[in-house]
Amino acid sequence: MFVHYLSLALAALSTARLAVAVPTSDAEPEFELIRRQGLADVYSSCTEPNTVALTFDDGPYIYETEIVDLLNKNGIKATFFVNGYNWDCIYDDSVIASLQYAYNSGHLIGSHTWSHPDLTTLSWDEIHDEMWKVELALSRIIGVWPAWMRPPYGNYNDLVRSASAIRNQSLVIWDFDSQDSDGASVQESEQYYTDLVNQHPSNVIALNHETYQTTAEQVLPFAIQALKAKGYNFATVAECLGGKPAYHGVFSPGTKDSSWTC
Ligand SMILES: [Zn+2]
């Protein structure tokens, strides 16, 4: 039954045209995946009080395991919005290992598209292709269909939201930016976190990038201590939005073969 569903879903998702002519059947609840229509929800803030969702974009990359170790040591669950082929190829053995480690440690893995384009510049089919390829990789490597998508640069339009809705995903932006990808120094990013805790908002979705050694080894340890000292709890984006599902499909991952290529 599951294999049946998976193969149909894979076939359907790879063909954007099915987005407007999806098979529906009340007897096949699994087709919820491709039945949902309208515009995807867009979240830029958490709803749970006193909660911080740390998010890490643009991986998987070489600092991911180090970040996961630090999070685990602090009892923190966070969210990684990963690409398929950006700083590294998601199918490299070392990348597979770090991604599986992050997932198995309980961190939420979301989509950040395959190659990190500005989705608002793409056609309907191109948007689906960018989404589909990283979803396939996540289904193979960790056995999930992501429910959460962060559009690169935070850029989206109704076409992106429509494609995301069909793919049963919500969009997550942020309300705090460490600016590590905008050239901020360690001191500047740390100051932004200091300013944040001084402002003491009820909750935070914090944007970080796992692709900088300084983020992994300097800014993140500082941020965790500063946020903990202020009494914040830490959660994934699904948890901080009131306990929504982390994924819309969870199953056994696959085994690497010659088709796992970037
Ligand atoms: Zn990004």
CSV table of C-alpha atoms and ligand atoms in Angstrom, one decimal:
chain,number,residue,atom,x,y,z
A,1,MET,CA,0.0,0.0,0.0
A,2,PHE,CA,2.7,2.4,1.0
A,3,VAL,CA,4.9,1.6,-2.0
A,4,HIS,CA,1.8,2.2,-4.2
A,5,TYR,CA,1.2,5.6,-2.6
A,6,LEU,CA,4.9,6.6,-2.8
A,7,SER,CA,5.3,5.8,-6.4
A,8,LEU,CA,2.1,7.6,-7.3
A,9,ALA,CA,3.1,10.6,-5.2
A,10,LEU,CA,6.5,10.7,-6.8
A,11,ALA,CA,5.1,10.5,-10.2
A,12,ALA,CA,2.5,13.2,-9.5
A,13,LEU,CA,4.8,15.6,-7.8
A,14,SER,CA,7.3,15.4,-10.7
A,15,THR,CA,4.6,16.6,-13.1
A,16,ALA,CA,3.5,20.1,-12.3
A,17,ARG,CA,0.5,19.7,-14.7
A,18,LEU,CA,-1.1,17.4,-12.2
A,19,ALA,CA,-1.3,20.3,-9.8
A,20,VAL,CA,-4.5,21.5,-11.5
A,21,ALA,CA,-6.0,18.0,-12.3
A,22,VAL,CA,-5.2,16.0,-9.2
A,23,PRO,CA,-6.8,12.6,-8.6
A,24,THR,CA,-9.1,12.6,-5.7
A,25,SER,CA,-10.9,9.8,-3.9
A,26,ASP,CA,-12.3,9.7,-0.4
A,27,ALA,CA,-11.2,6.1,-0.3
A,28,GLU,CA,-7.6,7.1,-0.6
A,29,PRO,CA,-6.8,9.5,2.1
A,30,GLU,CA,-3.1,9.3,1.2
A,31,PHE,CA,-3.9,11.6,-1.7
A,32,GLU,CA,-4.2,14.5,0.6
A,33,LEU,CA,-0.6,15.2,-0.4
A,34,ILE,CA,-1.7,16.4,-3.9
A,35,ARG,CA,-5.3,17.4,-3.2
A,36,ARG,CA,-4.7,20.5,-1.2
A,37,GLN,CA,-5.3,23.7,-3.1
A,38,GLY,CA,-5.2,27.4,-2.5
A,39,LEU,CA,-2.3,29.4,-1.2
A,40,ALA,CA,0.1,28.0,1.4
A,41,ASP,CA,0.2,29.6,4.8
A,42,VAL,CA,3.1,31.9,5.5
A,43,TYR,CA,4.5,32.2,9.0
A,44,SER,CA,7.0,34.8,10.1
A,45,SER,CA,6.5,34.5,13.8
A,46,CYS,CA,5.9,31.8,16.3
A,47,THR,CA,2.7,31.6,18.4
A,48,GLU,CA,4.0,29.8,21.5
A,49,PRO,CA,4.9,32.3,24.1
A,50,ASN,CA,8.5,32.5,25.5
A,51,THR,CA,9.8,30.3,22.7
A,52,VAL,CA,12.7,30.6,20.2
A,53,ALA,CA,12.9,28.6,17.0
A,54,LEU,CA,16.5,28.6,15.9
A,55,THR,CA,16.7,28.0,12.1
A,56,PHE,CA,19.7,27.2,10.0
A,57,ASP,CA,19.6,27.7,6.2
A,58,ASP,CA,21.7,26.7,3.2
A,59,GLY,CA,23.1,23.4,4.3
A,60,PRO,CA,23.7,20.5,4.6
A,61,TYR,CA,27.3,21.6,5.0
A,62,ILE,CA,30.5,20.8,6.8
A,63,TYR,CA,29.5,22.5,10.1
A,64,GLU,CA,26.1,20.9,10.4
A,65,THR,CA,27.3,18.0,12.7
A,66,GLU,CA,29.1,20.5,14.9
A,67,ILE,CA,26.0,22.6,15.2
A,68,VAL,CA,23.8,19.6,16.0
A,69,ASP,CA,26.3,18.5,18.7
A,70,LEU,CA,26.0,21.9,20.3
A,71,LEU,CA,22.2,21.9,20.1
A,72,ASN,CA,22.0,18.4,21.5
A,73,LYS,CA,24.4,19.2,24.3
A,74,ASN,CA,22.1,22.1,25.3
A,75,GLY,CA,18.9,20.0,24.9
A,76,ILE,CA,17.7,22.2,22.1
A,77,LYS,CA,15.6,21.2,19.1
A,78,ALA,CA,16.1,23.4,16.0
A,79,THR,CA,15.1,23.6,12.4
A,80,PHE,CA,17.3,23.1,9.3
A,81,PHE,CA,16.1,24.4,5.9
A,82,VAL,CA,18.3,22.5,3.5
A,83,ASN,CA,19.1,22.7,-0.2
A,84,GLY,CA,19.9,19.8,-2.5
A,85,TYR,CA,22.8,21.3,-4.3
A,86,ASN,CA,24.0,24.6,-2.9
A,87,TRP,CA,27.1,24.7,-0.8
A,88,ASP,CA,27.4,20.9,-1.1
A,89,CYS,CA,25.7,18.1,-2.8
A,90,ILE,CA,23.1,16.5,-0.6
A,91,TYR,CA,24.0,13.0,-1.9
A,92,ASP,CA,27.6,13.2,-0.9
A,93,ASP,CA,28.3,10.4,1.7
A,94,SER,CA,29.4,12.9,4.4
A,95,VAL,CA,26.4,15.1,3.8
A,96,ILE,CA,24.0,12.1,4.0
A,97,ALA,CA,25.6,11.2,7.3
A,98,SER,CA,25.3,14.7,8.8
A,99,LEU,CA,21.7,15.1,7.6
A,100,GLN,CA,20.7,11.7,9.0
A,101,TYR,CA,22.4,12.7,12.3
A,102,ALA,CA,20.5,15.9,12.5
A,103,TYR,CA,17.2,14.2,11.7
A,104,ASN,CA,17.8,11.3,14.1
A,105,SER,CA,18.7,13.8,16.8
A,106,GLY,CA,15.2,15.1,16.5
A,107,HIS,CA,15.8,18.4,14.6
A,108,LEU,CA,13.2,19.4,12.0
A,109,ILE,CA,14.4,19.2,8.4
A,110,GLY,CA,12.6,21.5,6.0
A,111,SER,CA,13.0,22.4,2.4
A,112,HIS,CA,15.0,25.4,1.1
A,113,THR,CA,14.7,24.3,-2.5
A,114,TRP,CA,17.2,22.4,-4.6
A,115,SER,CA,19.6,25.1,-5.8
A,116,HIS,CA,18.6,28.2,-3.9
A,117,PRO,CA,17.0,30.3,-6.6
A,118,ASP,CA,14.8,33.3,-6.1
A,119,LEU,CA,11.6,31.5,-6.6
A,120,THR,CA,9.7,34.6,-7.6
A,121,THR,CA,11.8,34.7,-10.9
A,122,LEU,CA,10.8,31.2,-11.9
A,123,SER,CA,7.9,29.7,-13.9
A,124,TRP,CA,5.3,27.3,-12.4
A,125,ASP,CA,7.2,24.3,-13.7
A,126,GLU,CA,10.6,25.6,-12.6
A,127,ILE,CA,9.2,26.2,-9.1
A,128,HIS,CA,7.9,22.7,-8.8
A,129,ASP,CA,11.2,21.3,-10.1
A,130,GLU,CA,13.2,23.2,-7.5
A,131,MET,CA,10.8,21.9,-4.8
A,132,TRP,CA,10.5,18.4,-6.1
A,133,LYS,CA,14.2,17.6,-6.3
A,134,VAL,CA,15.0,18.4,-2.7
A,135,GLU,CA,11.9,16.6,-1.5
A,136,LEU,CA,12.9,13.5,-3.4
A,137,ALA,CA,16.4,13.7,-1.8
A,138,LEU,CA,14.9,14.1,1.7
A,139,SER,CA,12.5,11.2,1.1
A,140,ARG,CA,15.5,9.0,0.1
A,141,ILE,CA,18.0,10.1,2.7
A,142,ILE,CA,15.8,10.5,5.8
A,143,GLY,CA,12.4,9.2,4.8
A,144,VAL,CA,10.3,12.3,5.1
A,145,TRP,CA,8.1,14.5,3.0
A,146,PRO,CA,8.8,18.0,4.3
A,147,ALA,CA,5.9,20.1,5.6
A,148,TRP,CA,7.9,23.3,5.9
A,149,MET,CA,9.6,25.3,3.2
A,150,ARG,CA,11.7,28.4,3.5
A,151,PRO,CA,11.9,30.2,0.2
A,152,PRO,CA,15.4,31.4,-0.6
A,153,TYR,CA,16.0,35.1,0.4
A,154,GLY,CA,12.5,35.0,2.0
A,155,ASN,CA,11.1,35.8,-1.4
A,156,TYR,CA,7.7,34.4,-2.5
A,157,ASN,CA,4.7,35.3,-4.5
A,158,ASP,CA,1.3,33.7,-5.1
A,159,LEU,CA,2.7,31.3,-7.6
A,160,VAL,CA,5.2,30.0,-4.9
A,161,ARG,CA,2.4,29.8,-2.3
A,162,SER,CA,0.2,27.9,-4.7
A,163,ALA,CA,2.9,25.4,-5.5
A,164,SER,CA,3.6,25.0,-1.8
A,165,ALA,CA,0.0,24.4,-1.0
A,166,ILE,CA,-0.2,21.7,-3.6
A,167,ARG,CA,2.9,20.1,-2.1
A,168,ASN,CA,1.2,20.3,1.3
A,169,GLN,CA,3.8,22.7,2.7
A,170,SER,CA,3.7,26.0,4.7
A,171,LEU,CA,6.2,28.8,4.2
A,172,VAL,CA,8.3,30.0,7.1
A,173,ILE,CA,10.1,33.3,7.1
A,174,TRP,CA,11.7,34.8,10.2
A,175,ASP,CA,11.4,37.8,12.5
A,176,PHE,CA,15.1,38.0,13.6
A,177,ASP,CA,18.1,37.8,11.4
A,178,SER,CA,21.7,37.3,12.7
A,179,GLN,CA,22.8,38.7,9.4
A,180,ASP,CA,25.6,36.1,9.2
A,181,SER,CA,25.0,35.8,5.5
A,182,ASP,CA,24.9,39.6,5.0
A,183,GLY,CA,28.5,40.0,6.0
A,184,ALA,CA,27.9,40.7,9.7
A,185,SER,CA,31.0,40.2,11.9
A,186,VAL,CA,30.8,37.9,14.9
A,187,GLN,CA,30.7,40.9,17.1
A,188,GLU,CA,27.8,42.4,15.1
A,189,SER,CA,25.8,39.2,15.1
A,190,GLU,CA,26.3,38.8,18.8
A,191,GLN,CA,25.2,42.4,19.3
A,192,TYR,CA,22.0,41.6,17.3
A,193,TYR,CA,21.3,38.7,19.7
A,194,THR,CA,22.0,40.9,22.7
A,195,ASP,CA,19.6,43.6,21.4
A,196,LEU,CA,17.0,40.9,20.8
A,197,VAL,CA,17.1,39.5,24.3
A,198,ASN,CA,17.0,43.1,25.7
A,199,GLN,CA,13.9,43.7,23.6
A,200,HIS,CA,12.5,40.4,25.0
A,201,PRO,CA,9.8,39.6,22.4
A,202,SER,CA,7.4,36.9,23.3
A,203,ASN,CA,8.8,34.6,20.7
A,204,VAL,CA,11.4,34.5,18.0
A,205,ILE,CA,12.1,32.8,14.7
A,206,ALA,CA,15.8,33.3,14.3
A,207,LEU,CA,17.6,33.1,10.9
A,208,ASN,CA,21.1,31.7,10.9
A,209,HIS,CA,23.2,30.0,8.2
A,210,GLU,CA,24.9,26.7,8.9
A,211,THR,CA,27.5,27.4,6.2
A,212,TYR,CA,29.7,29.8,8.3
A,213,GLN,CA,32.2,28.4,10.8
A,214,THR,CA,31.8,31.6,12.9
A,215,THR,CA,28.1,31.0,13.2
A,216,ALA,CA,28.7,27.4,14.3
A,217,GLU,CA,31.5,28.0,16.7
A,218,GLN,CA,31.1,31.6,18.0
A,219,VAL,CA,27.7,33.2,17.3
A,220,LEU,CA,25.6,30.2,18.1
A,221,PRO,CA,27.1,29.3,21.5
A,222,PHE,CA,26.8,33.0,22.4
A,223,ALA,CA,23.2,33.2,21.2
A,224,ILE,CA,22.2,30.0,23.1
A,225,GLN,CA,23.6,31.3,26.3
A,226,ALA,CA,22.0,34.7,25.9
A,227,LEU,CA,18.6,33.3,25.1
A,228,LYS,CA,18.7,30.7,27.9
A,229,ALA,CA,19.7,33.4,30.4
A,230,LYS,CA,16.6,35.3,29.4
A,231,GLY,CA,14.5,32.2,30.1
A,232,TYR,CA,13.4,31.3,26.6
A,233,ASN,CA,12.4,27.8,25.6
A,234,PHE,CA,13.7,26.4,22.3
A,235,ALA,CA,11.5,24.6,19.8
A,236,THR,CA,11.3,23.6,16.1
A,237,VAL,CA,9.2,25.8,13.9
A,238,ALA,CA,6.4,23.2,13.9
A,239,GLU,CA,6.4,23.2,17.7
A,240,CYS,CA,6.6,27.0,18.1
A,241,LEU,CA,3.6,27.3,15.9
A,242,GLY,CA,1.4,25.4,18.3
A,243,GLY,CA,2.5,21.9,17.7
A,244,LYS,CA,1.8,21.4,14.0
A,245,PRO,CA,3.1,18.3,12.2
A,246,ALA,CA,6.8,18.3,11.5
A,247,TYR,CA,6.3,16.4,8.2
A,248,HIS,CA,3.4,15.2,6.1
A,249,GLY,CA,5.0,11.8,5.5
A,250,VAL,CA,7.4,9.8,7.5
A,251,PHE,CA,8.7,6.4,6.4
A,252,SER,CA,11.9,4.4,6.0
A,253,PRO,CA,14.7,6.0,4.1
A,254,GLY,CA,16.2,4.4,1.0
A,255,THR,CA,19.6,3.0,0.2
A,256,LYS,CA,22.1,5.0,-1.8
A,257,ASP,CA,22.5,3.9,-5.4
A,258,SER,CA,23.7,5.4,-8.7
A,259,SER,CA,20.6,7.5,-9.1
A,260,TRP,CA,21.4,9.6,-6.0
A,261,THR,CA,23.3,12.3,-7.8
A,262,CYS,CA,23.4,16.1,-8.0
B,1,ZN,ZN,19.2,30.5,1.9
